[in-house]
PDB file of C-alpha atoms in Angstrom:
ATOM      1  CA  MET A   1     179.584  64.106 112.735  1.00 94.00           C
ATOM      2  CA  LEU A   2     177.327  62.021 110.512  1.00 92.00           C
ATOM      3  CA  PRO A   3     173.757  63.417 110.560  1.00 90.00           C
ATOM      4  CA  TRP A   4     171.188  61.090 109.060  1.00 82.00           C
ATOM      5  CA  ARG A   5     167.448  61.092 108.810  1.00 68.00           C
ATOM      6  CA  ASN A   6     165.002  58.212 108.709  1.00 61.00           C
ATOM      7  CA  GLY A   7     162.700  58.540 105.747  1.00 58.00           C
ATOM      8  CA  SER A   8     164.470  61.750 104.616  1.00 54.00           C
ATOM      9  CA  ARG A   9     163.241  63.939 107.485  1.00 63.00           C
ATOM     10  CA  ARG A  10     166.108  66.395 107.819  1.00 66.00           C
ATOM     11  CA  ALA A  11     168.284  66.765 110.888  1.00 77.00           C
ATOM     12  CA  PRO A  12     168.671  70.287 112.404  1.00 84.00           C
ATOM     13  CA  MET A  13     171.716  71.094 110.287  1.00 88.00           C
ATOM     14  CA  ASP A  14     172.298  74.669 111.479  1.00 90.00           C
ATOM     15  CA  GLU A  15     172.612  73.520 115.069  1.00 93.00           C
ATOM     16  CA  LEU A  16     174.783  70.529 114.166  1.00 93.00           C
ATOM     17  CA  ASN A  17     177.118  72.650 112.035  1.00 94.00           C
ATOM     18  CA  ALA A  18     177.523  75.068 114.947  1.00 95.00           C
ATOM     19  CA  VAL A  19     178.456  72.222 117.308  1.00 96.00           C
ATOM     20  CA  ALA A  20     180.891  70.806 114.750  1.00 96.00           C
ATOM     21  CA  LYS A  21     182.563  74.168 114.162  1.00 95.00           C
ATOM     22  CA  ALA A  22     182.961  74.780 117.892  1.00 97.00           C
ATOM     23  CA  ASN A  23     184.639  71.402 118.337  1.00 97.00           C
ATOM     24  CA  GLY A  24     186.702  71.171 115.160  1.00 96.00           C
ATOM     25  CA  LEU A  25     184.620  68.356 113.682  1.00 97.00           C
ATOM     26  CA  VAL A  26     183.855  67.473 110.066  1.00 97.00           C
ATOM     27  CA  VAL A  27     180.177  67.146 109.096  1.00 97.00           C
ATOM     28  CA  ILE A  28     179.397  64.372 106.604  1.00 97.00           C
ATOM     29  CA  GLU A  29     175.753  64.512 105.538  1.00 95.00           C
ATOM     30  CA  ASP A  30     174.084  61.196 104.841  1.00 93.00           C
ATOM     31  CA  ALA A  31     171.733  62.398 102.095  1.00 92.00           C
ATOM     32  CA  ALA A  32     171.102  58.922 100.676  1.00 91.00           C
ATOM     33  CA  GLN A  33     167.343  59.249 101.071  1.00 90.00           C
ATOM     34  CA  SER A  34     166.944  62.926 100.208  1.00 91.00           C
ATOM     35  CA  PRO A  35     168.402  63.872  96.812  1.00 93.00           C
ATOM     36  CA  GLY A  36     166.953  67.099  95.446  1.00 92.00           C
ATOM     37  CA  ILE A  37     165.498  68.116  98.818  1.00 91.00           C
ATOM     38  CA  ARG A  38     166.111  71.554 100.313  1.00 91.00           C
ATOM     39  CA  TYR A  39     166.728  72.589 103.898  1.00 88.00           C
ATOM     40  CA  LYS A  40     166.188  76.308 104.409  1.00 89.00           C
ATOM     41  CA  GLY A  41     166.843  76.933 100.728  1.00 90.00           C
ATOM     42  CA  ARG A  42     169.958  74.747 100.436  1.00 92.00           C
ATOM     43  CA  TYR A  43     170.056  71.296  98.905  1.00 93.00           C
ATOM     44  CA  THR A  44     170.769  68.408 101.239  1.00 91.00           C
ATOM     45  CA  GLY A  45     174.274  67.115 100.804  1.00 93.00           C
ATOM     46  CA  THR A  46     175.648  70.638 100.316  1.00 94.00           C
ATOM     47  CA  ILE A  47     175.184  71.908 103.881  1.00 94.00           C
ATOM     48  CA  GLY A  48     177.963  70.003 105.655  1.00 94.00           C
ATOM     49  CA  ASP A  49     181.581  69.482 104.629  1.00 97.00           C
ATOM     50  CA  MET A  50     180.647  66.481 102.512  1.00 97.00           C
ATOM     51  CA  GLY A  51     177.389  64.986 101.277  1.00 96.00           C
ATOM     52  CA  VAL A  52     176.850  61.296 100.548  1.00 96.00           C
ATOM     53  CA  PHE A  53     174.173  60.009  98.154  1.00 95.00           C
ATOM     54  CA  SER A  54     173.195  56.402  97.519  1.00 94.00           C
ATOM     55  CA  LEU A  55     172.231  55.108  94.075  1.00 94.00           C
ATOM     56  CA  ASN A  56     171.428  51.488  94.843  1.00 91.00           C
ATOM     57  CA  CYS A  57     168.387  49.743  93.443  1.00 88.00           C
ATOM     58  CA  HIS A  58     165.658  51.007  95.785  1.00 86.00           C
ATOM     59  CA  LYS A  59     166.644  54.670  96.134  1.00 92.00           C
ATOM     60  CA  ILE A  60     164.734  57.540  94.496  1.00 93.00           C
ATOM     61  CA  ILE A  61     167.205  57.603  91.619  1.00 94.00           C
ATOM     62  CA  GLN A  62     169.464  54.663  91.006  1.00 93.00           C
ATOM     63  CA  THR A  63     172.262  53.162  88.967  1.00 93.00           C
ATOM     64  CA  GLY A  64     171.827  49.610  90.256  1.00 88.00           C
ATOM     65  CA  GLU A  65     174.561  50.047  92.854  1.00 88.00           C
ATOM     66  CA  GLY A  66     176.982  52.736  93.918  1.00 89.00           C
ATOM     67  CA  GLY A  67     176.772  56.296  95.125  1.00 93.00           C
ATOM     68  CA  VAL A  68     178.157  59.818  94.929  1.00 94.00           C
ATOM     69  CA  ILE A  69     180.028  62.036  97.402  1.00 96.00           C
ATOM     70  CA  VAL A  70     180.043  65.814  96.894  1.00 97.00           C
ATOM     71  CA  THR A  71     182.226  68.437  98.580  1.00 97.00           C
ATOM     72  CA  ASP A  72     183.485  71.994  98.089  1.00 96.00           C
ATOM     73  CA  SER A  73     186.817  71.096  99.688  1.00 94.00           C
ATOM     74  CA  ASP A  74     189.775  70.361  97.406  1.00 89.00           C
ATOM     75  CA  GLU A  75     191.455  68.558 100.296  1.00 87.00           C
ATOM     76  CA  PHE A  76     188.522  66.237 100.939  1.00 91.00           C
ATOM     77  CA  ALA A  77     188.003  65.688  97.201  1.00 91.00           C
ATOM     78  CA  GLY A  78     191.614  64.576  96.836  1.00 86.00           C
ATOM     79  CA  ARG A  79     191.343  62.149  99.737  1.00 86.00           C
ATOM     80  CA  LEU A  80     188.094  60.752  98.367  1.00 90.00           C
ATOM     81  CA  ARG A  81     189.689  60.103  94.985  1.00 88.00           C
ATOM     82  CA  LEU A  82     192.462  58.215  96.741  1.00 87.00           C
ATOM     83  CA  ILE A  83     190.032  56.122  98.759  1.00 89.00           C
ATOM     84  CA  ARG A  84     188.084  55.331  95.584  1.00 89.00           C
ATOM     85  CA  ASN A  85     191.118  54.037  93.693  1.00 86.00           C
ATOM     86  CA  HIS A  86     193.331  51.866  95.936  1.00 86.00           C
ATOM     87  CA  ALA A  87     194.934  55.015  97.455  1.00 83.00           C
ATOM     88  CA  GLU A  88     197.066  55.337  94.330  1.00 80.00           C
ATOM     89  CA  ALA A  89     198.583  58.808  94.107  1.00 70.00           C
ATOM     90  CA  VAL A  90     198.051  58.857  90.331  1.00 70.00           C
ATOM     91  CA  VAL A  91     194.370  59.785  90.776  1.00 68.00           C
ATOM     92  CA  ALA A  92     194.899  62.843  93.002  1.00 58.00           C
ATOM     93  CA  THR A  93     195.462  66.205  91.331  1.00 63.00           C
ATOM     94  CA  GLY A  94     198.848  67.723  92.114  1.00 66.00           C
ATOM     95  CA  MET A  95     200.411  64.546  93.463  1.00 66.00           C
ATOM     96  CA  ALA A  96     203.334  62.849  91.792  1.00 65.00           C
ATOM     97  CA  VAL A  97     202.854  59.227  90.847  1.00 58.00           C
ATOM     98  CA  SER A  98     205.774  58.367  93.115  1.00 62.00           C
ATOM     99  CA  SER A  99     204.220  60.088  96.153  1.00 63.00           C
ATOM    100  CA  LEU A 100     203.581  57.812  99.111  1.00 64.00           C
ATOM    101  CA  VAL A 101     200.140  57.911 100.692  1.00 65.00           C
ATOM    102  CA  ASN A 102     199.521  56.744 104.249  1.00 76.00           C
ATOM    103  CA  MET A 103     196.063  55.421 103.496  1.00 80.00           C
ATOM    104  CA  VAL A 104     194.205  52.201 102.786  1.00 81.00           C
ATOM    105  CA  GLY A 105     192.167  52.497  99.600  1.00 82.00           C
ATOM    106  CA  TRP A 106     189.519  50.366  97.913  1.00 88.00           C
ATOM    107  CA  ASN A 107     188.026  49.977  94.468  1.00 91.00           C
ATOM    108  CA  TYR A 108     184.940  52.193  94.512  1.00 89.00           C
ATOM    109  CA  ARG A 109     185.123  53.176  90.855  1.00 89.00           C
ATOM    110  CA  MET A 110     181.786  53.539  89.069  1.00 90.00           C
ATOM    111  CA  ASN A 111     181.793  52.169  85.527  1.00 91.00           C
ATOM    112  CA  GLU A 112     180.697  54.159  82.488  1.00 93.00           C
ATOM    113  CA  VAL A 113     177.363  52.376  82.016  1.00 94.00           C
ATOM    114  CA  GLU A 114     176.287  53.044  85.609  1.00 93.00           C
ATOM    115  CA  ALA A 115     177.387  56.665  85.270  1.00 93.00           C
ATOM    116  CA  ALA A 116     175.356  57.067  82.068  1.00 95.00           C
ATOM    117  CA  VAL A 117     172.269  55.620  83.775  1.00 95.00           C
ATOM    118  CA  GLY A 118     172.834  57.981  86.703  1.00 94.00           C
ATOM    119  CA  LYS A 119     172.977  61.060  84.454  1.00 96.00           C
ATOM    120  CA  VAL A 120     169.619  60.167  82.895  1.00 96.00           C
ATOM    121  CA  GLN A 121     168.118  59.421  86.309  1.00 96.00           C
ATOM    122  CA  LEU A 122     169.322  62.769  87.629  1.00 96.00           C
ATOM    123  CA  ARG A 123     167.411  64.595  84.904  1.00 97.00           C
ATOM    124  CA  LYS A 124     164.244  62.828  86.083  1.00 97.00           C
ATOM    125  CA  LEU A 125     164.764  63.537  89.784  1.00 96.00           C
ATOM    126  CA  ASN A 126     162.430  66.512  90.161  1.00 96.00           C
ATOM    127  CA  SER A 127     159.527  64.826  88.366  1.00 97.00           C
ATOM    128  CA  LEU A 128     160.000  61.673  90.454  1.00 96.00           C
ATOM    129  CA  LEU A 129     159.859  63.701  93.669  1.00 95.00           C
ATOM    130  CA  VAL A 130     156.719  65.539  92.524  1.00 96.00           C
ATOM    131  CA  ARG A 131     155.031  62.228  91.740  1.00 96.00           C
ATOM    132  CA  ARG A 132     155.892  60.791  95.161  1.00 95.00           C
ATOM    133  CA  ARG A 133     154.453  63.835  96.910  1.00 94.00           C
ATOM    134  CA  GLN A 134     151.237  63.589  94.910  1.00 97.00           C
ATOM    135  CA  LEU A 135     150.742  59.958  95.870  1.00 97.00           C
ATOM    136  CA  VAL A 136     151.634  60.545  99.526  1.00 96.00           C
ATOM    137  CA  ASP A 137     149.198  63.473  99.677  1.00 96.00           C
ATOM    138  CA  ARG A 138     146.472  61.242  98.243  1.00 98.00           C
ATOM    139  CA  PHE A 139     147.166  58.583 100.867  1.00 98.00           C
ATOM    140  CA  LEU A 140     147.357  60.993 103.815  1.00 97.00           C
ATOM    141  CA  ASN A 141     144.133  62.707 102.780  1.00 97.00           C
ATOM    142  CA  GLY A 142     142.493  59.294 102.546  1.00 98.00           C
ATOM    143  CA  VAL A 143     143.426  58.247 106.090  1.00 98.00           C
ATOM    144  CA  LYS A 144     142.927  61.665 107.659  1.00 96.00           C
ATOM    145  CA  GLY A 145     140.745  61.489 110.727  1.00 95.00           C
ATOM    146  CA  LEU A 146     141.546  57.901 111.705  1.00 98.00           C
ATOM    147  CA  SER A 147     141.782  58.051 115.476  1.00 97.00           C
ATOM    148  CA  GLY A 148     145.290  57.573 116.861  1.00 97.00           C
ATOM    149  CA  LEU A 149     147.067  57.704 113.472  1.00 98.00           C
ATOM    150  CA  ARG A 150     149.667  60.446 113.089  1.00 96.00           C
ATOM    151  CA  PRO A 151     151.070  61.621 109.731  1.00 93.00           C
ATOM    152  CA  PRO A 152     154.740  62.591 109.358  1.00 90.00           C
ATOM    153  CA  SER A 153     155.710  66.064 110.511  1.00 84.00           C
ATOM    154  CA  ILE A 154     157.930  68.311 108.399  1.00 82.00           C
ATOM    155  CA  ARG A 155     160.123  70.912 110.062  1.00 79.00           C
ATOM    156  CA  GLU A 156     159.698  74.538 109.053  1.00 80.00           C
ATOM    157  CA  GLY A 157     161.972  75.398 106.143  1.00 81.00           C
ATOM    158  CA  CYS A 158     162.346  71.745 105.144  1.00 84.00           C
ATOM    159  CA  GLU A 159     161.113  69.546 102.329  1.00 88.00           C
ATOM    160  CA  HIS A 160     160.461  65.803 102.349  1.00 89.00           C
ATOM    161  CA  SER A 161     161.431  63.323  99.650  1.00 91.00           C
ATOM    162  CA  PHE A 162     159.074  60.629 101.001  1.00 92.00           C
ATOM    163  CA  TYR A 163     161.636  58.002 100.154  1.00 91.00           C
ATOM    164  CA  ARG A 164     159.959  56.224 103.022  1.00 90.00           C
ATOM    165  CA  LEU A 165     156.568  57.115 104.471  1.00 93.00           C
ATOM    166  CA  MET A 166     156.872  57.118 108.253  1.00 92.00           C
ATOM    167  CA  LEU A 167     153.684  56.972 110.312  1.00 96.00           C
ATOM    168  CA  GLN A 168     153.018  56.846 114.037  1.00 96.00           C
ATOM    169  CA  ILE A 169     150.187  55.611 116.184  1.00 97.00           C
ATOM    170  CA  ASP A 170     149.057  56.360 119.707  1.00 97.00           C
ATOM    171  CA  PRO A 171     148.858  52.936 121.396  1.00 96.00           C
ATOM    172  CA  ASP A 172     146.747  54.403 124.198  1.00 96.00           C
ATOM    173  CA  ILE A 173     144.077  55.302 121.651  1.00 96.00           C
ATOM    174  CA  ILE A 174     144.061  52.286 119.353  1.00 96.00           C
ATOM    175  CA  GLY A 175     144.898  49.773 122.073  1.00 96.00           C
ATOM    176  CA  PHE A 176     147.977  48.001 120.678  1.00 97.00           C
ATOM    177  CA  ASP A 177     151.507  48.698 119.457  1.00 96.00           C
ATOM    178  CA  ALA A 178     152.798  49.324 115.937  1.00 96.00           C
ATOM    179  CA  PRO A 179     154.152  45.777 115.297  1.00 96.00           C
ATOM    180  CA  VAL A 180     150.631  44.401 115.757  1.00 97.00           C
ATOM    181  CA  LEU A 181     149.214  46.962 113.338  1.00 98.00           C
ATOM    182  CA  VAL A 182     151.899  46.092 110.786  1.00 97.00           C
ATOM    183  CA  GLU A 183     151.011  42.409 111.050  1.00 97.00           C
ATOM    184  CA  ILE A 184     147.307  43.084 110.498  1.00 97.00           C
ATOM    185  CA  LEU A 185     147.847  45.517 107.613  1.00 97.00           C
ATOM    186  CA  ASN A 186     150.139  43.073 105.857  1.00 97.00           C
ATOM    187  CA  LYS A 187     147.469  40.378 106.127  1.00 96.00           C
ATOM    188  CA  GLU A 188     145.396  42.764 104.018  1.00 95.00           C
ATOM    189  CA  GLY A 189     148.059  42.677 101.310  1.00 95.00           C
ATOM    190  CA  MET A 190     149.991  45.744 102.410  1.00 95.00           C
ATOM    191  CA  ASP A 191     153.772  46.044 102.730  1.00 95.00           C
ATOM    192  CA  PHE A 192     154.569  47.835 105.989  1.00 96.00           C
ATOM    193  CA  TYR A 193     157.246  47.131 108.555  1.00 93.00           C
ATOM    194  CA  ALA A 194     158.036  48.359 112.039  1.00 89.00           C
ATOM    195  CA  GLY A 195     161.340  50.026 111.188  1.00 81.00           C
ATOM    196  CA  TYR A 196     164.929  48.973 111.614  1.00 83.00           C
ATOM    197  CA  LEU A 197     166.222  46.597 114.249  1.00 87.00           C
ATOM    198  CA  PRO A 198     167.936  48.864 116.812  1.00 90.00           C
ATOM    199  CA  ILE A 199     171.708  48.658 116.461  1.00 90.00           C
ATOM    200  CA  ASN A 200     172.154  47.862 120.143  1.00 91.00           C
ATOM    201  CA  LEU A 201     170.296  44.567 119.573  1.00 92.00           C
ATOM    202  CA  PHE A 202     172.792  43.359 116.969  1.00 92.00           C
ATOM    203  CA  PRO A 203     174.715  40.252 118.125  1.00 88.00           C
ATOM    204  CA  MET A 204     177.965  42.232 118.092  1.00 87.00           C
ATOM    205  CA  TYR A 205     176.656  44.358 120.970  1.00 89.00           C
ATOM    206  CA  GLN A 206     174.469  41.828 122.768  1.00 89.00           C
ATOM    207  CA  GLN A 207     177.220  39.186 122.780  1.00 86.00           C
ATOM    208  CA  GLN A 208     179.966  41.828 122.914  1.00 84.00           C
ATOM    209  CA  ILE A 209     182.090  40.226 120.236  1.00 79.00           C
ATOM    210  CA  ALA A 210     183.978  42.135 117.579  1.00 78.00           C
ATOM    211  CA  PHE A 211     187.711  41.490 117.273  1.00 76.00           C
ATOM    212  CA  GLY A 212     189.329  38.231 118.267  1.00 71.00           C
ATOM    213  CA  ASP A 213     188.097  35.984 121.071  1.00 70.00           C
ATOM    214  CA  ARG A 214     188.693  38.267 124.057  1.00 70.00           C
ATOM    215  CA  GLY A 215     185.754  40.627 123.725  1.00 72.00           C
ATOM    216  CA  CYS A 216     187.687  43.538 122.246  1.00 76.00           C
ATOM    217  CA  PRO A 217     186.812  46.406 122.323  1.00 81.00           C
ATOM    218  CA  PHE A 218     184.023  45.835 124.856  1.00 82.00           C
ATOM    219  CA  ARG A 219     186.319  44.474 127.554  1.00 78.00           C
ATOM    220  CA  CYS A 220     189.328  46.550 126.644  1.00 78.00           C
ATOM    221  CA  PRO A 221     191.788  46.846 129.579  1.00 78.00           C
ATOM    222  CA  TRP A 222     192.052  50.604 128.949  1.00 80.00           C
ATOM    223  CA  TYR A 223     188.294  51.063 129.383  1.00 78.00           C
ATOM    224  CA  GLU A 224     187.024  50.905 132.945  1.00 80.00           C
ATOM    225  CA  GLY A 225     183.324  51.410 132.251  1.00 81.00           C
ATOM    226  CA  LYS A 226     180.607  48.856 131.661  1.00 83.00           C
ATOM    227  CA  PRO A 227     178.535  49.610 128.546  1.00 84.00           C
ATOM    228  CA  ASP A 228     174.811  48.956 128.730  1.00 90.00           C
ATOM    229  CA  TYR A 229     173.267  47.874 125.421  1.00 91.00           C
ATOM    230  CA  SER A 230     169.883  46.873 126.816  1.00 91.00           C
ATOM    231  CA  MET A 231     166.662  48.447 125.564  1.00 90.00           C
ATOM    232  CA  ASP A 232     166.145  49.913 129.046  1.00 92.00           C
ATOM    233  CA  ALA A 233     169.180  52.122 128.411  1.00 92.00           C
ATOM    234  CA  LEU A 234     167.500  53.563 125.305  1.00 93.00           C
ATOM    235  CA  PRO A 235     163.972  54.602 126.305  1.00 93.00           C
ATOM    236  CA  VAL A 236     163.383  56.779 123.228  1.00 93.00           C
ATOM    237  CA  VAL A 237     164.309  53.928 120.874  1.00 91.00           C
ATOM    238  CA  GLN A 238     162.118  51.599 122.890  1.00 91.00           C
ATOM    239  CA  ARG A 239     159.174  53.976 122.587  1.00 93.00           C
ATOM    240  CA  MET A 240     159.675  54.505 118.840  1.00 92.00           C
ATOM    241  CA  ARG A 241     159.512  50.751 118.241  1.00 91.00           C
ATOM    242  CA  LYS A 242     156.048  50.768 119.784  1.00 94.00           C
ATOM    243  CA  VAL A 243     154.611  53.777 117.969  1.00 96.00           C
ATOM    244  CA  SER A 244     156.235  54.018 114.513  1.00 94.00           C
ATOM    245  CA  PHE A 245     155.937  52.020 111.314  1.00 95.00           C
ATOM    246  CA  THR A 246     156.818  52.622 107.700  1.00 94.00           C
ATOM    247  CA  THR A 247     156.556  51.605 104.062  1.00 93.00           C
ATOM    248  CA  GLU A 248     158.652  52.110 100.937  1.00 90.00           C
ATOM    249  CA  VAL A 249     155.997  51.133  98.388  1.00 90.00           C
ATOM    250  CA  ILE A 250     154.811  54.670  97.574  1.00 93.00           C
ATOM    251  CA  THR A 251     157.053  55.333  94.608  1.00 92.00           C
ATOM    252  CA  HIS A 252     156.527  56.939  91.219  1.00 91.00           C
ATOM    253  CA  CYS A 253     155.867  53.465  89.792  1.00 91.00           C
ATOM    254  CA  ILE A 254     152.528  52.810  91.474  1.00 94.00           C
ATOM    255  CA  ALA A 255     149.086  54.063  90.473  1.00 96.00           C
ATOM    256  CA  GLU A 256     146.357  55.993  92.260  1.00 97.00           C
ATOM    257  CA  THR A 257     144.363  52.762  92.461  1.00 97.00           C
ATOM    258  CA  ASP A 258     147.171  51.217  94.518  1.00 97.00           C
ATOM    259  CA  ILE A 259     146.962  54.137  96.935  1.00 97.00           C
ATOM    260  CA  ASP A 260     143.200  53.703  97.164  1.00 98.00           C
ATOM    261  CA  GLU A 261     143.677  50.039  98.101  1.00 97.00           C
ATOM    262  CA  MET A 262     146.049  51.098 100.881  1.00 98.00           C
ATOM    263  CA  ILE A 263     143.504  53.606 102.153  1.00 98.00           C
ATOM    264  CA  ALA A 264     140.772  50.961 102.087  1.00 98.00           C
ATOM    265  CA  ALA A 265     142.949  48.572 104.114  1.00 98.00           C
ATOM    266  CA  PHE A 266     143.480  51.185 106.827  1.00 98.00           C
ATOM    267  CA  HIS A 267     139.768  51.946 107.054  1.00 98.00           C
ATOM    268  CA  LYS A 268     138.974  48.227 107.223  1.00 98.00           C
ATOM    269  CA  VAL A 269     141.373  47.740 110.134  1.00 98.00           C
ATOM    270  CA  TRP A 270     140.137  50.835 111.966  1.00 98.00           C
ATOM    271  CA  ALA A 271     136.534  49.634 111.583  1.00 98.00           C
ATOM    272  CA  ARG A 272     137.503  46.452 113.463  1.00 97.00           C
ATOM    273  CA  LEU A 273     139.849  47.807 116.121  1.00 97.00           C
ATOM    274  CA  ASP A 274     138.053  45.891 118.872  1.00 96.00           C
ATOM    275  CA  GLU A 275     138.839  42.604 117.125  1.00 96.00           C
ATOM    276  CA  VAL A 276     142.481  43.608 116.674  1.00 96.00           C
ATOM    277  CA  ARG A 277     142.720  44.530 120.362  1.00 96.00           C
ATOM    278  CA  ASP A 278     141.441  41.071 121.288  1.00 96.00           C
ATOM    279  CA  TYR A 279     143.960  39.505 118.909  1.00 95.00           C
ATOM    280  CA  ALA A 280     146.800  41.553 120.416  1.00 94.00           C
ATOM    281  CA  LYS A 281     145.990  40.201 123.889  1.00 92.00           C
ATOM    282  CA  GLN A 282     146.468  36.580 122.832  1.00 88.00           C
TER     283      GLN A 282
END
């Protein structure tokens, strides 16, 4: 199982771990967006069997590229070292150099300079998270009370890294969907977007092409079903595309004046909702 959260809002890990244990599954936490964040007193990435962190250029802490995987399991740690280094037995503790490994490995080795940058970044992590929360609090307080705008919710016992600020609207109240709001806000100099393109809309699924020229695996002779990758088959995803939008610009690098400009843009749009509704009908 690979639990992931959008914008670092944690998945219900206790429940997922229980399901995994009952079915003999391994839990690999995608903690790329939530380093230093706790879930019921435990740091994300340490709750499942393995935790994966990303350190590429736009994450909370970064080394330019690369990432880190953590685990308490000697078995998993050994396999990860093999995967990182061409599956060469020389890198795994307790294995003879001549041992054969039935595994395909890659070159995922981090160089010393990136590692040194990462160690310094790690020491700054807590202060960077505090700064993000301060700026997000300033923004949310500034847009509080705007009709139909919903701030992010945080589950009890959880923290939020605010790697990405996720907001929602009520289209029935403001009169149009999130993509329209994103377009209007960005005309005011903002940098919002309406989230990720749903995976089911990728050409691989819509055209059902993956391996070779015979439609494998979508028209596999051993599979008798007919997969449906339309948006109608995913009503929750369809709804979220209409109500949610996000930004990644609230980082430790920006100033309070930048937040105030964002707040002013929201109030300007909300003061002219009737005009936006007319625009959305065109």
